[in-house]
mmCIF file of C-alpha atoms in Angstrom:
data_model
loop_
_atom_site.group_PDB
_atom_site.id
_atom_site.type_symbol
_atom_site.label_atom_id
_atom_site.label_comp_id
_atom_site.label_asym_id
_atom_site.label_seq_id
_atom_site.Cartn_x
_atom_site.Cartn_y
_atom_site.Cartn_z
ATOM 1 C CA MET A 2 114.103 154.548 107.772
ATOM 2 C CA THR A 3 111.974 151.242 109.009
ATOM 3 C CA THR A 4 107.768 152.689 109.257
ATOM 4 C CA ASN A 5 106.021 152.123 112.462
ATOM 5 C CA HIS A 6 102.273 151.155 112.125
ATOM 6 C CA ARG A 7 100.978 151.718 115.808
ATOM 7 C CA ILE A 8 98.511 148.844 116.313
ATOM 8 C CA ALA A 9 95.927 148.651 118.213
ATOM 9 C CA LEU A 10 94.143 144.858 119.760
ATOM 10 C CA ILE A 11 90.856 144.035 121.061
ATOM 11 C CA PRO A 12 91.154 140.302 121.928
ATOM 12 C CA GLY A 13 87.263 140.601 122.961
ATOM 13 C CA ASP A 14 85.350 137.447 124.119
ATOM 14 C CA GLY A 15 86.072 134.006 123.029
ATOM 15 C CA ILE A 16 87.949 132.435 120.421
ATOM 16 C CA GLY A 17 89.616 135.871 119.669
ATOM 17 C CA ALA A 18 92.186 136.090 122.499
ATOM 18 C CA GLU A 19 93.462 132.485 120.749
ATOM 19 C CA VAL A 20 93.580 133.337 117.097
ATOM 20 C CA LEU A 21 95.384 137.375 117.683
ATOM 21 C CA PRO A 22 98.607 136.120 118.322
ATOM 22 C CA PRO A 23 98.729 133.734 115.150
ATOM 23 C CA ALA A 24 98.378 137.259 112.689
ATOM 24 C CA GLN A 25 101.073 139.039 115.057
ATOM 25 C CA GLN A 26 103.279 136.110 114.278
ATOM 26 C CA VAL A 27 102.361 136.538 110.534
ATOM 27 C CA LEU A 28 102.582 140.149 110.873
ATOM 28 C CA ASP A 29 105.415 140.141 112.400
ATOM 29 C CA VAL A 30 107.168 137.820 110.094
ATOM 30 C CA LEU A 31 106.153 140.031 107.301
ATOM 31 C CA GLY A 32 107.606 143.146 108.256
ATOM 32 C CA ARG A 33 111.031 141.607 108.850
ATOM 33 C CA ARG A 34 110.885 140.519 105.498
ATOM 34 C CA HIS A 35 109.116 143.954 104.516
ATOM 35 C CA GLY A 36 110.919 146.475 106.351
ATOM 36 C CA PHE A 37 108.555 148.181 108.456
ATOM 37 C CA SER A 38 107.625 147.444 111.903
ATOM 38 C CA LEU A 39 104.304 147.070 113.882
ATOM 39 C CA SER A 40 103.996 148.145 118.600
ATOM 40 C CA TYR A 41 100.685 146.616 119.373
ATOM 41 C CA THR A 42 98.695 148.008 122.680
ATOM 42 C CA SER A 43 96.301 145.798 123.450
ATOM 43 C CA TYR A 44 92.414 146.281 124.956
ATOM 44 C CA ASP A 45 90.449 144.195 127.101
ATOM 45 C CA TRP A 46 87.145 145.876 125.976
ATOM 46 C CA SER A 47 84.892 142.473 125.785
ATOM 47 C CA CYS A 48 81.708 141.318 127.187
ATOM 48 C CA GLU A 49 83.565 139.865 130.315
ATOM 49 C CA ARG A 50 84.640 143.546 130.937
ATOM 50 C CA TYR A 51 80.438 144.577 130.646
ATOM 51 C CA LEU A 52 79.925 141.576 133.188
ATOM 52 C CA ARG A 53 82.511 143.186 135.825
ATOM 53 C CA GLU A 54 82.230 147.166 135.152
ATOM 54 C CA GLY A 55 78.619 147.665 132.943
ATOM 55 C CA THR A 56 80.570 148.612 129.675
ATOM 56 C CA MET A 57 82.045 146.655 126.938
ATOM 57 C CA MET A 58 84.171 149.342 127.351
ATOM 58 C CA PRO A 59 85.074 152.921 129.217
ATOM 59 C CA ALA A 60 83.542 156.331 128.309
ATOM 60 C CA ASP A 61 87.051 157.663 127.272
ATOM 61 C CA GLY A 62 87.908 154.378 124.395
ATOM 62 C CA ILE A 63 87.416 156.151 121.424
ATOM 63 C CA ASP A 64 89.612 158.411 122.631
ATOM 64 C CA GLN A 65 92.538 155.789 123.323
ATOM 65 C CA LEU A 66 91.895 154.575 119.851
ATOM 66 C CA ARG A 67 91.916 157.560 118.342
ATOM 67 C CA ASP A 68 95.780 157.667 117.580
ATOM 68 C CA LYS A 69 96.276 154.646 116.530
ATOM 69 C CA ASP A 70 97.402 153.468 112.369
ATOM 70 C CA ALA A 71 94.392 150.681 112.397
ATOM 71 C CA ILE A 72 92.365 148.064 114.987
ATOM 72 C CA LEU A 73 92.555 144.014 114.898
ATOM 73 C CA LEU A 74 89.554 142.627 116.651
ATOM 74 C CA GLY A 75 89.501 138.824 117.567
ATOM 75 C CA ALA A 76 85.674 138.418 118.166
ATOM 76 C CA VAL A 77 83.279 139.578 120.754
ATOM 77 C CA GLY A 78 79.934 137.642 121.924
ATOM 78 C CA TYR A 79 79.295 135.635 125.611
ATOM 79 C CA PRO A 80 77.067 134.042 126.307
ATOM 80 C CA GLY A 81 74.411 135.921 129.381
ATOM 81 C CA VAL A 82 75.425 138.923 126.909
ATOM 82 C CA PRO A 83 72.793 139.925 124.591
ATOM 83 C CA ASP A 84 74.425 140.146 121.103
ATOM 84 C CA HIS A 85 72.899 144.076 120.462
ATOM 85 C CA VAL A 86 74.189 144.854 124.231
ATOM 86 C CA SER A 87 77.932 143.171 122.884
ATOM 87 C CA LEU A 88 77.322 145.094 119.268
ATOM 88 C CA TRP A 89 76.240 148.485 120.278
ATOM 89 C CA GLY A 90 78.138 149.063 123.277
ATOM 90 C CA LEU A 91 81.270 148.581 121.191
ATOM 91 C CA LEU A 92 81.581 147.409 117.601
ATOM 92 C CA ILE A 93 78.804 150.382 116.176
ATOM 93 C CA PRO A 94 80.859 152.448 117.741
ATOM 94 C CA ILE A 95 83.863 152.311 116.549
ATOM 95 C CA ARG A 96 82.419 151.994 113.019
ATOM 96 C CA ARG A 97 80.094 155.033 113.408
ATOM 97 C CA SER A 98 83.175 157.496 115.370
ATOM 98 C CA PHE A 99 86.275 156.643 113.072
ATOM 99 C CA ARG A 100 83.365 157.303 109.771
ATOM 100 C CA GLN A 101 84.223 153.822 108.697
ATOM 101 C CA TYR A 102 82.022 153.366 106.428
ATOM 102 C CA VAL A 103 83.184 151.098 104.327
ATOM 103 C CA ASN A 104 82.706 147.420 104.852
ATOM 104 C CA LEU A 105 84.814 145.086 102.942
ATOM 105 C CA ARG A 106 84.266 141.057 102.525
ATOM 106 C CA PRO A 107 86.975 139.223 100.196
ATOM 107 C CA VAL A 108 85.585 135.997 99.193
ATOM 108 C CA ARG A 109 87.254 133.470 97.627
ATOM 109 C CA VAL A 110 87.390 129.826 96.773
ATOM 110 C CA PHE A 111 90.671 127.806 98.390
ATOM 111 C CA GLU A 112 91.883 124.498 95.772
ATOM 112 C CA GLY A 113 91.367 122.617 98.822
ATOM 113 C CA ILE A 114 88.830 123.596 100.559
ATOM 114 C CA ASP A 115 85.076 121.520 99.367
ATOM 115 C CA SER A 116 82.819 124.491 99.219
ATOM 116 C CA PRO A 117 79.285 122.868 99.644
ATOM 117 C CA VAL A 118 77.870 123.971 96.095
ATOM 118 C CA ARG A 119 79.202 122.085 94.206
ATOM 119 C CA GLY A 120 79.151 124.720 91.043
ATOM 120 C CA ALA A 121 81.690 127.452 94.102
ATOM 121 C CA GLN A 122 85.007 125.552 91.757
ATOM 122 C CA PRO A 123 88.915 127.175 93.114
ATOM 123 C CA GLY A 124 89.811 129.526 90.704
ATOM 124 C CA LYS A 125 86.845 130.627 89.952
ATOM 125 C CA VAL A 126 85.289 132.047 93.159
ATOM 126 C CA ASP A 127 86.219 135.152 93.748
ATOM 127 C CA LEU A 128 84.263 137.910 94.842
ATOM 128 C CA VAL A 129 84.653 141.223 97.312
ATOM 129 C CA VAL A 130 81.312 141.506 98.552
ATOM 130 C CA VAL A 131 80.629 145.587 99.017
ATOM 131 C CA ARG A 132 78.744 146.487 102.663
ATOM 132 C CA GLU A 133 77.587 150.571 103.715
ATOM 133 C CA ASN A 134 78.465 150.130 106.963
ATOM 134 C CA VAL A 135 77.665 153.166 109.235
ATOM 135 C CA GLU A 136 73.948 154.097 107.770
ATOM 136 C CA GLY A 137 71.065 152.126 105.980
ATOM 137 C CA GLU A 138 69.082 150.022 107.921
ATOM 138 C CA TYR A 139 71.063 150.428 111.175
ATOM 139 C CA SER A 140 69.970 152.610 112.320
ATOM 140 C CA GLU A 141 69.401 154.468 116.175
ATOM 141 C CA ILE A 142 66.206 156.254 114.981
ATOM 142 C CA GLY A 143 63.303 154.037 116.418
ATOM 143 C CA GLY A 144 61.816 152.846 119.913
ATOM 144 C CA ARG A 145 59.462 150.894 121.676
ATOM 145 C CA LEU A 146 55.995 151.402 122.711
ATOM 146 C CA ASN A 147 53.660 150.276 125.336
ATOM 147 C CA GLN A 148 56.399 148.323 126.751
ATOM 148 C CA GLY A 149 54.123 144.753 128.663
ATOM 149 C CA THR A 150 51.118 145.932 127.386
ATOM 150 C CA PRO A 151 49.242 143.471 124.329
ATOM 151 C CA GLU A 152 48.928 146.589 122.139
ATOM 152 C CA GLU A 153 53.187 147.015 122.379
ATOM 153 C CA LEU A 154 54.681 147.769 119.490
ATOM 154 C CA ALA A 155 57.845 148.660 118.196
ATOM 155 C CA VAL A 156 59.290 151.019 115.108
ATOM 156 C CA GLN A 157 62.588 150.324 113.783
ATOM 157 C CA GLU A 158 63.436 153.419 110.604
ATOM 158 C CA ALA A 159 66.249 152.987 108.147
ATOM 159 C CA VAL A 160 68.127 155.768 107.399
ATOM 160 C CA PHE A 161 69.927 155.950 103.629
ATOM 161 C CA THR A 162 71.698 159.539 102.432
ATOM 162 C CA ARG A 163 72.973 160.885 99.613
ATOM 163 C CA ALA A 164 76.386 161.334 100.922
ATOM 164 C CA GLY A 165 75.819 158.004 102.275
ATOM 165 C CA VAL A 166 75.231 155.788 99.771
ATOM 166 C CA THR A 167 77.094 157.997 97.040
ATOM 167 C CA ARG A 168 80.155 157.414 98.938
ATOM 168 C CA ILE A 169 79.669 153.605 99.204
ATOM 169 C CA ALA A 170 79.044 153.427 95.652
ATOM 170 C CA ASP A 171 81.636 155.471 94.504
ATOM 171 C CA TYR A 172 83.902 153.323 96.496
ATOM 172 C CA ALA A 173 82.729 149.990 94.966
ATOM 173 C CA PHE A 174 82.728 151.248 91.490
ATOM 174 C CA SER A 175 86.063 152.478 91.901
ATOM 175 C CA LEU A 176 86.939 149.004 92.845
ATOM 176 C CA ALA A 177 85.432 146.946 90.158
ATOM 177 C CA ALA A 178 87.387 149.218 87.648
ATOM 178 C CA ARG A 179 90.566 147.559 89.538
ATOM 179 C CA ARG A 180 89.023 143.745 89.230
ATOM 180 C CA ARG A 181 87.901 142.027 86.574
ATOM 181 C CA GLY A 182 85.162 145.559 85.907
ATOM 182 C CA LYS A 183 81.986 144.347 87.091
ATOM 183 C CA LEU A 184 79.753 144.931 89.510
ATOM 184 C CA THR A 185 76.091 143.921 90.769
ATOM 185 C CA SER A 186 73.938 146.487 93.204
ATOM 186 C CA ALA A 187 71.921 144.981 95.483
ATOM 187 C CA THR A 188 68.176 145.719 95.953
ATOM 188 C CA LYS A 189 64.260 145.320 97.263
ATOM 189 C CA SER A 190 62.468 148.079 94.792
ATOM 190 C CA ASN A 191 60.108 146.219 93.683
ATOM 191 C CA GLY A 192 59.086 146.153 98.703
ATOM 192 C CA ILE A 193 60.768 148.782 99.646
ATOM 193 C CA ILE A 194 59.110 152.063 98.452
ATOM 194 C CA HIS A 195 61.058 154.675 99.482
ATOM 195 C CA THR A 196 64.248 153.623 99.862
ATOM 196 C CA MET A 197 65.406 151.159 97.380
ATOM 197 C CA PRO A 198 64.835 153.365 94.344
ATOM 198 C CA PHE A 199 66.327 155.939 95.822
ATOM 199 C CA TRP A 200 69.228 153.479 96.599
ATOM 200 C CA ASP A 201 68.332 152.792 92.647
ATOM 201 C CA GLU A 202 68.694 156.004 91.358
ATOM 202 C CA LEU A 203 72.078 157.021 93.138
ATOM 203 C CA ILE A 204 74.070 153.737 91.804
ATOM 204 C CA ALA A 205 72.858 154.587 88.356
ATOM 205 C CA GLU A 206 74.488 158.042 88.722
ATOM 206 C CA ARG A 207 78.101 157.057 89.988
ATOM 207 C CA ALA A 208 77.113 154.537 87.518
ATOM 208 C CA ALA A 209 77.951 157.049 84.636
ATOM 209 C CA GLU A 210 80.994 158.113 86.644
ATOM 210 C CA HIS A 211 82.613 154.938 86.180
ATOM 211 C CA PRO A 212 81.815 153.779 82.267
ATOM 212 C CA GLY A 213 84.531 151.598 82.589
ATOM 213 C CA VAL A 214 82.064 149.497 84.647
ATOM 214 C CA THR A 215 79.575 147.552 83.767
ATOM 215 C CA TRP A 216 76.645 147.169 86.184
ATOM 216 C CA ASP A 217 73.220 145.711 87.195
ATOM 217 C CA GLN A 218 71.414 145.246 90.342
ATOM 218 C CA GLU A 219 68.798 142.221 91.158
ATOM 219 C CA HIS A 220 66.621 142.659 94.118
ATOM 220 C CA ILE A 221 68.228 140.899 97.361
ATOM 221 C CA ASP A 222 66.379 137.372 97.313
ATOM 222 C CA ALA A 223 66.986 136.638 94.066
ATOM 223 C CA LEU A 224 70.601 137.447 94.019
ATOM 224 C CA ALA A 225 70.385 134.698 97.394
ATOM 225 C CA ALA A 226 69.780 132.462 95.343
ATOM 226 C CA LYS A 227 72.210 133.354 92.728
ATOM 227 C CA PHE A 228 75.132 133.229 95.148
ATOM 228 C CA VAL A 229 74.306 129.618 95.530
ATOM 229 C CA LEU A 230 73.121 128.092 92.398
ATOM 230 C CA ASP A 231 75.902 130.856 90.437
ATOM 231 C CA PRO A 232 78.808 132.093 92.265
ATOM 232 C CA ALA A 233 80.816 132.636 89.769
ATOM 233 C CA ARG A 234 79.189 135.082 88.602
ATOM 234 C CA PHE A 235 79.696 137.734 90.517
ATOM 235 C CA ASP A 236 82.959 139.823 90.704
ATOM 236 C CA VAL A 237 82.044 143.432 93.776
ATOM 237 C CA VAL A 238 78.438 143.242 95.062
ATOM 238 C CA VAL A 239 77.191 146.919 96.036
ATOM 239 C CA ALA A 240 74.805 146.611 99.045
ATOM 240 C CA SER A 241 72.871 148.202 102.377
ATOM 241 C CA ASN A 242 74.092 146.940 105.419
ATOM 242 C CA LEU A 243 72.477 144.509 106.022
ATOM 243 C CA PHE A 244 71.886 143.233 102.549
ATOM 244 C CA GLY A 245 75.742 143.358 103.349
ATOM 245 C CA ASP A 246 75.816 141.535 106.332
ATOM 246 C CA ILE A 247 73.612 138.864 105.322
ATOM 247 C CA LEU A 248 74.995 138.272 101.269
ATOM 248 C CA SER A 249 78.758 138.748 103.057
ATOM 249 C CA ASP A 250 78.227 135.380 105.244
ATOM 250 C CA LEU A 251 76.501 133.776 102.804
ATOM 251 C CA ALA A 252 79.537 134.627 100.319
ATOM 252 C CA ALA A 253 81.320 133.053 102.659
ATOM 253 C CA ALA A 254 79.175 129.136 103.435
ATOM 254 C CA VAL A 255 79.670 128.890 99.257
ATOM 255 C CA ALA A 256 83.546 129.759 99.525
ATOM 256 C CA GLY A 257 83.269 125.923 102.511
ATOM 257 C CA SER A 258 84.103 127.439 105.647
ATOM 258 C CA ILE A 259 82.820 131.110 107.644
ATOM 259 C CA GLY A 260 86.268 130.320 109.508
ATOM 260 C CA ILE A 261 88.570 131.251 106.922
ATOM 261 C CA ALA A 262 86.634 134.780 106.135
ATOM 262 C CA PRO A 263 88.424 138.500 106.463
ATOM 263 C CA ALA A 264 86.233 141.949 107.098
ATOM 264 C CA ALA A 265 88.156 145.264 106.807
ATOM 265 C CA ASN A 266 86.076 148.377 108.366
ATOM 266 C CA LEU A 267 87.499 151.100 106.498
ATOM 267 C CA ASN A 268 87.827 154.547 106.579
ATOM 268 C CA PRO A 269 88.926 154.824 103.349
ATOM 269 C CA GLU A 270 90.437 158.935 103.831
ATOM 270 C CA GLY A 271 92.490 158.095 106.161
ATOM 271 C CA ASP A 272 91.139 160.238 108.892
ATOM 272 C CA PHE A 273 90.820 157.629 111.671
ATOM 273 C CA PRO A 274 92.162 154.133 112.452
ATOM 274 C CA SER A 275 90.360 151.542 110.131
ATOM 275 C CA MET A 276 89.210 147.943 111.674
ATOM 276 C CA PHE A 277 89.907 144.524 110.915
ATOM 277 C CA GLU A 278 88.194 142.006 111.812
ATOM 278 C CA PRO A 279 87.389 138.021 111.451
ATOM 279 C CA VAL A 280 83.924 136.829 110.343
ATOM 280 C CA HIS A 281 83.032 133.702 112.952
ATOM 281 C CA GLY A 282 82.003 135.284 116.059
ATOM 282 C CA SER A 283 83.568 134.101 119.393
ATOM 283 C CA ALA A 284 83.467 131.253 119.365
ATOM 284 C CA PRO A 285 81.883 129.725 123.297
ATOM 285 C CA ASP A 286 81.561 126.234 122.169
ATOM 286 C CA ILE A 287 85.448 125.653 121.417
ATOM 287 C CA ALA A 288 86.589 128.151 123.103
ATOM 288 C CA GLY A 289 89.657 128.059 125.148
ATOM 289 C CA GLN A 290 90.797 124.527 123.058
ATOM 290 C CA GLY A 291 93.176 125.159 120.642
ATOM 291 C CA ILE A 292 92.023 124.445 118.255
ATOM 292 C CA ALA A 293 90.093 127.533 115.886
ATOM 293 C CA ASN A 294 91.279 128.280 112.723
ATOM 294 C CA PRO A 295 93.748 131.673 112.919
ATOM 295 C CA LEU A 296 93.345 132.127 108.801
ATOM 296 C CA GLY A 297 89.993 134.736 109.723
ATOM 297 C CA ALA A 298 92.491 136.968 111.598
ATOM 298 C CA ILE A 299 95.451 136.253 109.856
ATOM 299 C CA TRP A 300 93.632 137.038 106.376
ATOM 300 C CA SER A 301 92.132 140.183 108.125
ATOM 301 C CA ALA A 302 95.760 140.569 109.224
ATOM 302 C CA ALA A 303 96.690 140.420 105.516
ATOM 303 C CA MET A 304 94.455 143.245 104.511
ATOM 304 C CA MET A 305 95.084 144.937 106.780
ATOM 305 C CA LEU A 306 98.409 145.646 105.834
ATOM 306 C CA ASP A 307 97.280 147.228 102.182
ATOM 307 C CA HIS A 308 95.684 149.464 104.355
ATOM 308 C CA LEU A 309 98.177 150.470 104.949
ATOM 309 C CA GLY A 310 100.308 151.183 101.943
ATOM 310 C CA HIS A 311 102.163 147.266 101.968
ATOM 311 C CA PRO A 312 99.949 145.540 99.167
ATOM 312 C CA ALA A 313 102.951 142.857 98.942
ATOM 313 C CA ALA A 314 103.132 142.274 101.935
ATOM 314 C CA ALA A 315 99.332 141.875 102.621
ATOM 315 C CA ARG A 316 99.925 139.046 99.236
ATOM 316 C CA ASP A 317 102.763 137.088 101.020
ATOM 317 C CA ILE A 318 100.206 136.236 102.951
ATOM 318 C CA THR A 319 96.986 134.803 100.785
ATOM 319 C CA ASP A 320 99.711 133.224 99.031
ATOM 320 C CA ALA A 321 100.738 131.930 101.754
ATOM 321 C CA ILE A 322 97.143 130.887 103.034
ATOM 322 C CA ALA A 323 96.601 129.693 99.380
ATOM 323 C CA SER A 324 99.836 127.276 99.445
ATOM 324 C CA VAL A 325 98.415 125.844 103.054
ATOM 325 C CA LEU A 326 95.833 124.590 101.775
ATOM 326 C CA ALA A 327 96.091 123.798 97.778
ATOM 327 C CA LYS A 328 99.883 121.665 99.158
ATOM 328 C CA THR A 329 99.068 120.888 102.846
ATOM 329 C CA ASP A 330 96.842 118.224 104.098
ATOM 330 C CA THR A 331 97.826 120.469 107.610
ATOM 331 C CA ARG A 332 93.825 121.367 108.938
ATOM 332 C CA THR A 333 92.246 122.772 111.860
ATOM 333 C CA ARG A 334 89.341 120.840 113.243
ATOM 334 C CA ASP A 335 86.594 123.296 111.023
ATOM 335 C CA LEU A 336 87.809 122.418 107.822
ATOM 336 C CA GLY A 337 88.151 117.749 108.708
ATOM 337 C CA GLY A 338 91.444 118.671 109.806
ATOM 338 C CA THR A 339 92.882 117.706 113.448
ATOM 339 C CA ALA A 340 95.399 120.302 113.473
ATOM 340 C CA THR A 341 95.414 122.968 116.738
ATOM 341 C CA THR A 342 95.833 126.560 115.781
ATOM 342 C CA ALA A 343 99.231 126.476 116.655
ATOM 343 C CA GLU A 344 100.102 123.473 114.623
ATOM 344 C CA PHE A 345 98.931 125.378 112.253
ATOM 345 C CA THR A 346 100.145 128.544 112.061
ATOM 346 C CA GLU A 347 103.256 126.974 112.537
ATOM 347 C CA ARG A 348 103.079 125.491 109.167
ATOM 348 C CA LEU A 349 101.991 128.395 107.213
ATOM 349 C CA ILE A 350 104.376 130.047 108.441
ATOM 350 C CA GLU A 351 106.755 127.981 107.234
ATOM 351 C CA LEU A 352 105.317 128.392 103.655
ATOM 352 C CA LEU A 353 105.907 131.926 104.475
#
């Protein structure tokens, strides 16, 4: 029998609505080839909805997603809506309600894309940032006092739990064991006196359970410099919520374009749906022009297929991405070409 996967589509804002249809086209091609199908339910949850109705998604939004096998998101963000409103009104509730505690961001330098970093050569830079996704520095604990007065202050508490750090460490070490067996932990325990030494202790504790993985730790400032100076040295990098967020965007820029970068928000146990999204954002300056790069969404769709148990189909997509970049001159504008979103997608599907 053909396996059917129920996919929630949240196009969101800006170019989000332009990059999800190409991802769907690619998914449907792979479904026919590999013997599975996908049924889609689309939701108009977005900043534009917020401006119309006062909320990013309805009160029962989480319940509407609960029976889906995965969520494919386009982008969120719109002029006039503060970023903290859009993030805390949609993405973070989904991540936390569905215990998507792993944010996975692979980074590759593909042949055919020039990195702005001299030492970042195709075939040599292939790393994954494993970011803790539901606690850390992005907690809800804190507040503001004496607003509008000279004594105004804001307090934001970072929250690191043994359970949270242990599970992200185990995921990262297990991933490293399946790759090249190297892990780097991002820290700042020389300056952050409580949470980061706690993080270091737990990483070392879990390392003892993964003797086949070689590991080290780097302070976040030095690590950011080494991402630029010698990105090929890294395999799996595990980091807290804030550090992982910054490092993964830096790594995507090192790879030549944040427009191709994918991300997965994973509930590894499969108790809840996981969510997949390109990193590039809503890009309102080019929205509606049909020139957005669809690769970030398409690569995110490949990660979704891998998570749903179709690794061969996922490899077909990443192989086609590598081929269209290495063997053709078809490029969207952000990659120095003139192809439209539709033209680029058509060429990629031809290679599939």
